[in-house]
PDB file of C-alpha atoms in Angstrom:
ATOM      1  CA  MET A 677       1.179  52.130  -2.760  1.00 42.00           C
ATOM      2  CA  LYS A 678       3.777  50.755  -5.187  1.00 42.00           C
ATOM      3  CA  TYR A 679       5.740  49.440  -2.194  1.00 44.00           C
ATOM      4  CA  LEU A 680       2.667  47.660  -0.812  1.00 39.00           C
ATOM      5  CA  VAL A 681       1.890  46.106  -4.196  1.00 39.00           C
ATOM      6  CA  SER A 682       5.491  44.892  -4.501  1.00 43.00           C
ATOM      7  CA  VAL A 683       5.397  43.348  -1.038  1.00 39.00           C
ATOM      8  CA  THR A 684       2.081  41.641  -1.805  1.00 38.00           C
ATOM      9  CA  ILE A 685       3.430  40.170  -5.039  1.00 37.00           C
ATOM     10  CA  ALA A 686       6.595  39.012  -3.287  1.00 41.00           C
ATOM     11  CA  VAL A 687       4.594  37.257  -0.568  1.00 37.00           C
ATOM     12  CA  ALA A 688       2.394  35.574  -3.174  1.00 38.00           C
ATOM     13  CA  VAL A 689       5.451  34.344  -5.055  1.00 36.00           C
ATOM     14  CA  LEU A 690       6.939  32.923  -1.865  1.00 37.00           C
ATOM     15  CA  VAL A 691       3.694  31.104  -1.007  1.00 34.00           C
ATOM     16  CA  ILE A 692       3.453  29.587  -4.491  1.00 34.00           C
ATOM     17  CA  ALA A 693       7.132  28.652  -4.454  1.00 37.00           C
ATOM     18  CA  GLY A 694       6.688  27.009  -1.066  1.00 39.00           C
ATOM     19  CA  PHE A 695       3.747  24.988  -2.341  1.00 36.00           C
ATOM     20  CA  TYR A 696       5.727  23.641  -5.253  1.00 36.00           C
ATOM     21  CA  PHE A 697       8.683  22.919  -3.008  1.00 37.00           C
ATOM     22  CA  PHE A 698       6.582  20.627  -0.852  1.00 40.00           C
ATOM     23  CA  TYR A 699       4.382  19.171  -3.585  1.00 41.00           C
ATOM     24  CA  PRO A 700       6.082  18.347  -6.887  1.00 43.00           C
ATOM     25  CA  GLY A 701       4.010  19.693  -9.764  1.00 42.00           C
ATOM     26  CA  SER A 702       3.668  16.247 -11.335  1.00 48.00           C
ATOM     27  CA  GLN A 703       1.523  14.881  -8.491  1.00 61.00           C
ATOM     28  CA  ASP A 704      -2.142  14.101  -9.076  1.00 82.00           C
ATOM     29  CA  THR A 705      -4.610  14.305  -6.240  1.00 83.00           C
ATOM     30  CA  MET A 706      -7.740  12.363  -5.336  1.00 80.00           C
ATOM     31  CA  GLU A 707     -10.307  12.384  -2.586  1.00 81.00           C
ATOM     32  CA  GLN A 708      -9.116  10.850   0.662  1.00 83.00           C
ATOM     33  CA  ILE A 709      -9.817   7.108   0.569  1.00 91.00           C
ATOM     34  CA  GLU A 710     -11.546   5.527   3.554  1.00 91.00           C
ATOM     35  CA  VAL A 711      -9.301   2.743   4.869  1.00 95.00           C
ATOM     36  CA  ALA A 712     -11.168   1.710   8.026  1.00 93.00           C
ATOM     37  CA  THR A 713     -11.884  -1.757   6.604  1.00 94.00           C
ATOM     38  CA  GLN A 714      -8.468  -2.208   4.959  1.00 97.00           C
ATOM     39  CA  PRO A 715      -5.419  -3.931   6.454  1.00 97.00           C
ATOM     40  CA  THR A 716      -3.667  -1.080   8.260  1.00 97.00           C
ATOM     41  CA  LEU A 717      -0.317  -0.813  10.012  1.00 98.00           C
ATOM     42  CA  GLY A 718       0.504   1.920  12.514  1.00 97.00           C
ATOM     43  CA  GLU A 719      -1.350   4.387  14.702  1.00 96.00           C
ATOM     44  CA  GLU A 720      -4.981   4.889  13.706  1.00 93.00           C
ATOM     45  CA  GLU A 721      -4.780   8.598  14.574  1.00 94.00           C
ATOM     46  CA  ALA A 722      -1.593   9.295  12.605  1.00 97.00           C
ATOM     47  CA  GLU A 723      -1.633  12.546  10.606  1.00 96.00           C
ATOM     48  CA  VAL A 724      -0.526  10.822   7.416  1.00 98.00           C
ATOM     49  CA  THR A 725      -2.044   7.787   5.715  1.00 98.00           C
ATOM     50  CA  ILE A 726       0.046   6.020   3.082  1.00 98.00           C
ATOM     51  CA  ILE A 727      -1.931   3.731   0.789  1.00 98.00           C
ATOM     52  CA  GLU A 728      -0.498   1.084  -1.496  1.00 98.00           C
ATOM     53  CA  PHE A 729      -2.544  -0.332  -4.358  1.00 98.00           C
ATOM     54  CA  GLY A 730      -0.610  -3.581  -4.690  1.00 98.00           C
ATOM     55  CA  ASP A 731      -0.619  -7.026  -6.265  1.00 98.00           C
ATOM     56  CA  TYR A 732       1.248 -10.018  -4.828  1.00 97.00           C
ATOM     57  CA  LYS A 733       2.010 -11.169  -8.391  1.00 95.00           C
ATOM     58  CA  CYS A 734       3.594  -7.823  -9.285  1.00 95.00           C
ATOM     59  CA  PRO A 735       7.441  -7.916  -9.403  1.00 95.00           C
ATOM     60  CA  ALA A 736       7.657  -4.145  -8.865  1.00 96.00           C
ATOM     61  CA  CYS A 737       5.463  -4.485  -5.759  1.00 97.00           C
ATOM     62  CA  LYS A 738       7.868  -7.094  -4.395  1.00 96.00           C
ATOM     63  CA  VAL A 739      10.815  -4.712  -4.830  1.00 97.00           C
ATOM     64  CA  TRP A 740       8.861  -1.786  -3.365  1.00 98.00           C
ATOM     65  CA  ASP A 741       7.846  -3.825  -0.325  1.00 98.00           C
ATOM     66  CA  GLU A 742      11.405  -5.006   0.309  1.00 97.00           C
ATOM     67  CA  THR A 743      12.928  -1.524  -0.025  1.00 98.00           C
ATOM     68  CA  VAL A 744      10.702   1.566   0.224  1.00 98.00           C
ATOM     69  CA  PHE A 745       8.131   0.024   2.573  1.00 98.00           C
ATOM     70  CA  GLN A 746      10.841  -1.047   4.998  1.00 98.00           C
ATOM     71  CA  GLN A 747      12.272   2.482   5.018  1.00 98.00           C
ATOM     72  CA  LEU A 748       8.831   3.995   5.592  1.00 98.00           C
ATOM     73  CA  LYS A 749       8.308   1.714   8.566  1.00 98.00           C
ATOM     74  CA  ASP A 750      11.601   2.839  10.093  1.00 98.00           C
ATOM     75  CA  ASP A 751      11.171   6.551   9.357  1.00 98.00           C
ATOM     76  CA  TYR A 752       7.456   7.263   9.821  1.00 98.00           C
ATOM     77  CA  ILE A 753       5.201   4.319  10.711  1.00 98.00           C
ATOM     78  CA  GLU A 754       6.878   2.931  13.819  1.00 97.00           C
ATOM     79  CA  ASN A 755       7.128   6.392  15.409  1.00 97.00           C
ATOM     80  CA  GLY A 756       3.409   7.066  14.895  1.00 97.00           C
ATOM     81  CA  GLN A 757       3.675   9.857  12.334  1.00 98.00           C
ATOM     82  CA  ALA A 758       2.101   7.811   9.539  1.00 98.00           C
ATOM     83  CA  ASN A 759       0.061   4.692   9.063  1.00 98.00           C
ATOM     84  CA  PHE A 760      -0.043   2.373   6.081  1.00 98.00           C
ATOM     85  CA  ALA A 761      -2.981   0.690   4.363  1.00 98.00           C
ATOM     86  CA  LEU A 762      -3.103  -1.956   1.651  1.00 98.00           C
ATOM     87  CA  ILE A 763      -5.695  -2.120  -1.126  1.00 98.00           C
ATOM     88  CA  ASN A 764      -5.597  -5.152  -3.395  1.00 98.00           C
ATOM     89  CA  ALA A 765      -5.249  -4.420  -7.102  1.00 98.00           C
ATOM     90  CA  PRO A 766      -5.282  -7.944  -8.568  1.00 97.00           C
ATOM     91  CA  PHE A 767      -4.289  -7.051 -12.115  1.00 95.00           C
ATOM     92  CA  HIS A 768      -2.617 -10.344 -13.027  1.00 92.00           C
ATOM     93  CA  GLY A 769      -5.467 -12.803 -13.165  1.00 93.00           C
ATOM     94  CA  ALA A 770      -6.542 -15.753 -11.062  1.00 96.00           C
ATOM     95  CA  GLU A 771      -3.302 -16.036  -9.088  1.00 96.00           C
ATOM     96  CA  SER A 772      -3.521 -12.382  -8.017  1.00 97.00           C
ATOM     97  CA  MET A 773      -7.090 -12.993  -6.873  1.00 98.00           C
ATOM     98  CA  LEU A 774      -6.074 -16.115  -4.954  1.00 98.00           C
ATOM     99  CA  ALA A 775      -3.265 -14.299  -3.138  1.00 98.00           C
ATOM    100  CA  ALA A 776      -5.609 -11.413  -2.321  1.00 98.00           C
ATOM    101  CA  LEU A 777      -8.154 -13.877  -0.884  1.00 98.00           C
ATOM    102  CA  ALA A 778      -5.421 -15.411   1.276  1.00 98.00           C
ATOM    103  CA  SER A 779      -4.310 -12.044   2.610  1.00 98.00           C
ATOM    104  CA  GLU A 780      -7.902 -11.060   3.411  1.00 98.00           C
ATOM    105  CA  SER A 781      -8.410 -14.337   5.276  1.00 98.00           C
ATOM    106  CA  VAL A 782      -5.312 -13.772   7.390  1.00 98.00           C
ATOM    107  CA  TRP A 783      -6.266 -10.142   8.064  1.00 98.00           C
ATOM    108  CA  HIS A 784      -9.747 -11.059   9.278  1.00 98.00           C
ATOM    109  CA  ASN A 785      -8.796 -14.156  11.278  1.00 98.00           C
ATOM    110  CA  HIS A 786      -5.223 -13.464  12.400  1.00 98.00           C
ATOM    111  CA  PRO A 787      -4.592  -9.698  12.162  1.00 97.00           C
ATOM    112  CA  GLU A 788      -1.530  -9.994  14.406  1.00 97.00           C
ATOM    113  CA  ALA A 789       0.081 -12.194  11.722  1.00 98.00           C
ATOM    114  CA  PHE A 790      -1.030 -10.199   8.701  1.00 98.00           C
ATOM    115  CA  TRP A 791       1.956  -7.966   8.000  1.00 98.00           C
ATOM    116  CA  GLU A 792       4.400 -10.801   8.466  1.00 98.00           C
ATOM    117  CA  TYR A 793       2.337 -12.893   6.035  1.00 98.00           C
ATOM    118  CA  HIS A 794       2.090  -9.937   3.650  1.00 98.00           C
ATOM    119  CA  GLU A 795       5.874  -9.590   3.525  1.00 98.00           C
ATOM    120  CA  ALA A 796       6.359 -13.355   3.323  1.00 98.00           C
ATOM    121  CA  LEU A 797       4.128 -13.541   0.248  1.00 97.00           C
ATOM    122  CA  TYR A 798       6.249 -10.964  -1.560  1.00 96.00           C
ATOM    123  CA  HIS A 799       9.383 -12.773  -0.447  1.00 96.00           C
ATOM    124  CA  ALA A 800       7.966 -16.031  -1.836  1.00 95.00           C
ATOM    125  CA  GLN A 801       7.543 -14.464  -5.265  1.00 94.00           C
ATOM    126  CA  PRO A 802      10.381 -15.917  -7.398  1.00 91.00           C
ATOM    127  CA  GLU A 803      13.130 -13.446  -8.281  1.00 81.00           C
ATOM    128  CA  ALA A 804      12.608 -11.947 -11.743  1.00 64.00           C
ATOM    129  CA  ALA A 805       9.516 -14.135 -12.069  1.00 55.00           C
ATOM    130  CA  GLY A 806       7.618 -11.799 -14.356  1.00 59.00           C
ATOM    131  CA  HIS A 807       3.872 -11.404 -14.439  1.00 60.00           C
ATOM    132  CA  ASP A 808       3.306 -14.689 -16.291  1.00 66.00           C
ATOM    133  CA  ALA A 809       5.255 -16.989 -13.976  1.00 72.00           C
ATOM    134  CA  GLN A 810       2.873 -19.358 -12.212  1.00 85.00           C
ATOM    135  CA  TRP A 811       3.668 -19.736  -8.524  1.00 91.00           C
ATOM    136  CA  VAL A 812       0.560 -18.761  -6.512  1.00 96.00           C
ATOM    137  CA  THR A 813      -1.295 -21.927  -5.535  1.00 97.00           C
ATOM    138  CA  VAL A 814      -3.327 -22.969  -2.519  1.00 97.00           C
ATOM    139  CA  ASP A 815      -0.467 -25.235  -1.463  1.00 97.00           C
ATOM    140  CA  GLU A 816       2.081 -22.404  -1.720  1.00 97.00           C
ATOM    141  CA  LEU A 817      -0.118 -19.971   0.191  1.00 98.00           C
ATOM    142  CA  LEU A 818      -0.501 -22.547   2.950  1.00 98.00           C
ATOM    143  CA  ARG A 819       3.226 -23.316   2.946  1.00 98.00           C
ATOM    144  CA  VAL A 820       4.060 -19.642   3.432  1.00 98.00           C
ATOM    145  CA  ALA A 821       1.608 -19.452   6.327  1.00 98.00           C
ATOM    146  CA  ALA A 822       3.052 -22.564   7.955  1.00 98.00           C
ATOM    147  CA  GLU A 823       6.775 -22.069   7.364  1.00 97.00           C
ATOM    148  CA  ASP A 824       7.521 -18.378   6.794  1.00 97.00           C
ATOM    149  CA  VAL A 825       5.429 -16.689   9.502  1.00 97.00           C
ATOM    150  CA  ASP A 826       6.292 -16.833  13.186  1.00 96.00           C
ATOM    151  CA  GLN A 827       2.763 -15.985  14.336  1.00 96.00           C
ATOM    152  CA  GLU A 828       0.437 -18.973  14.229  1.00 96.00           C
ATOM    153  CA  ILE A 829      -2.081 -19.055  11.378  1.00 98.00           C
ATOM    154  CA  ASP A 830      -4.857 -21.656  11.464  1.00 98.00           C
ATOM    155  CA  LEU A 831      -4.256 -23.561   8.235  1.00 98.00           C
ATOM    156  CA  GLU A 832      -7.673 -25.195   8.286  1.00 98.00           C
ATOM    157  CA  ILE A 833      -9.394 -21.816   8.363  1.00 98.00           C
ATOM    158  CA  LEU A 834      -7.130 -20.475   5.627  1.00 98.00           C
ATOM    159  CA  THR A 835      -7.719 -23.549   3.452  1.00 98.00           C
ATOM    160  CA  ASN A 836     -11.495 -23.311   3.790  1.00 98.00           C
ATOM    161  CA  ASP A 837     -11.467 -19.578   3.102  1.00 98.00           C
ATOM    162  CA  LEU A 838      -9.462 -20.115  -0.078  1.00 98.00           C
ATOM    163  CA  LEU A 839     -11.605 -22.985  -1.343  1.00 97.00           C
ATOM    164  CA  ASP A 840     -14.868 -21.213  -0.451  1.00 98.00           C
ATOM    165  CA  GLN A 841     -13.613 -17.775  -1.570  1.00 97.00           C
ATOM    166  CA  THR A 842     -14.920 -16.485   1.750  1.00 98.00           C
ATOM    167  CA  TYR A 843     -13.548 -12.967   1.336  1.00 98.00           C
ATOM    168  CA  SER A 844     -14.331 -12.448  -2.343  1.00 98.00           C
ATOM    169  CA  GLU A 845     -16.657  -9.571  -1.437  1.00 98.00           C
ATOM    170  CA  GLN A 846     -13.792  -7.735   0.276  1.00 98.00           C
ATOM    171  CA  VAL A 847     -11.540  -8.237  -2.748  1.00 98.00           C
ATOM    172  CA  GLU A 848     -14.326  -6.996  -5.030  1.00 98.00           C
ATOM    173  CA  GLU A 849     -14.627  -3.876  -2.870  1.00 97.00           C
ATOM    174  CA  ASP A 850     -10.919  -3.273  -3.440  1.00 98.00           C
ATOM    175  CA  ILE A 851     -11.390  -3.743  -7.178  1.00 98.00           C
ATOM    176  CA  ASP A 852     -14.191  -1.158  -7.053  1.00 97.00           C
ATOM    177  CA  LEU A 853     -11.747   1.303  -5.447  1.00 97.00           C
ATOM    178  CA  VAL A 854      -9.165   0.538  -8.138  1.00 97.00           C
ATOM    179  CA  GLN A 855     -11.716   1.344 -10.832  1.00 97.00           C
ATOM    180  CA  GLU A 856     -13.185   4.349  -9.021  1.00 96.00           C
ATOM    181  CA  HIS A 857      -9.775   5.984  -8.709  1.00 95.00           C
ATOM    182  CA  ASP A 858      -8.549   4.875 -12.142  1.00 95.00           C
ATOM    183  CA  ILE A 859      -5.536   2.995 -10.806  1.00 97.00           C
ATOM    184  CA  GLN A 860      -3.515   1.775 -13.802  1.00 95.00           C
ATOM    185  CA  LEU A 861      -0.264   0.490 -12.310  1.00 96.00           C
ATOM    186  CA  THR A 862       1.019  -1.374  -9.279  1.00 97.00           C
ATOM    187  CA  PRO A 863       2.349  -0.297  -6.954  1.00 98.00           C
ATOM    188  CA  THR A 864       0.443   2.976  -6.869  1.00 98.00           C
ATOM    189  CA  ILE A 865       1.185   4.963  -3.710  1.00 98.00           C
ATOM    190  CA  VAL A 866      -1.200   7.608  -2.387  1.00 98.00           C
ATOM    191  CA  ILE A 867      -0.316   9.841   0.583  1.00 98.00           C
ATOM    192  CA  ASN A 868      -3.221  11.814   2.056  1.00 97.00           C
ATOM    193  CA  GLY A 869      -4.750  11.991  -1.403  1.00 96.00           C
ATOM    194  CA  HIS A 870      -1.515  12.840  -3.245  1.00 97.00           C
ATOM    195  CA  VAL A 871      -0.565  10.273  -5.874  1.00 97.00           C
ATOM    196  CA  ILE A 872       3.186   9.672  -6.013  1.00 97.00           C
ATOM    197  CA  GLU A 873       4.326   9.723  -9.639  1.00 96.00           C
ATOM    198  CA  ASP A 874       7.311   7.417  -9.045  1.00 97.00           C
ATOM    199  CA  PRO A 875       6.732   5.054  -6.096  1.00 98.00           C
ATOM    200  CA  PHE A 876      10.492   4.442  -5.856  1.00 98.00           C
ATOM    201  CA  ASP A 877      11.341   8.151  -5.515  1.00 98.00           C
ATOM    202  CA  TYR A 878      11.833   8.220  -1.763  1.00 98.00           C
ATOM    203  CA  GLU A 879      12.727  11.907  -1.790  1.00 97.00           C
ATOM    204  CA  GLU A 880       9.322  12.762  -3.278  1.00 97.00           C
ATOM    205  CA  ILE A 881       7.604  10.507  -0.754  1.00 98.00           C
ATOM    206  CA  VAL A 882       9.414  12.194   2.142  1.00 98.00           C
ATOM    207  CA  LYS A 883       8.588  15.696   0.842  1.00 98.00           C
ATOM    208  CA  THR A 884       4.918  14.778   0.620  1.00 98.00           C
ATOM    209  CA  ILE A 885       4.826  13.256   4.089  1.00 98.00           C
ATOM    210  CA  GLU A 886       6.704  16.172   5.655  1.00 98.00           C
ATOM    211  CA  ALA A 887       4.366  18.669   4.018  1.00 97.00           C
ATOM    212  CA  GLU A 888       1.366  16.837   5.494  1.00 96.00           C
ATOM    213  CA  LEU A 889       3.013  16.746   8.917  1.00 96.00           C
TER     214      LEU A 889
END
């Protein structure tokens, strides 16, 4: 009997240890977020969904997009193991809202050009601009679409959508998700409901993805 109890305890310890190996204890969790209406990259049926709450005015988001996102594409998204969804978190005022409206317009009218436009917007953000630097304008959003994206984007449609705020409802839906899930910082990265404490800790991101796979 003592032997059986010892074995049972040992197995329990191993299970708990394994859980903490795969999921760092600092991670928070949330209900899985529905991303069917969000801009999404990768296989729809992938086992892992990576969500970024991002802001085109956010300097940290620019760095994350140009480093971690590129690595995730190479390691998990392009091979079909994970997909990636973007939720706008326009924390930095009118310019953040304007950029979000532009991205929504491109997603709905030219989805084949969206991810190139998405990356071009971050690239257009001035280096070390800071949150207060003013650079997002209708003219700049149109320039990026015309000059920095290989796929054709109809500038007349984009202009009208920006001036008419055509996709404000979609941006407001994103803001509702930000508030519902108490998102405080950008970028916030969520992987199958697991909130990554440090979005630049690629080792933690990989552990979380591998555990889900």
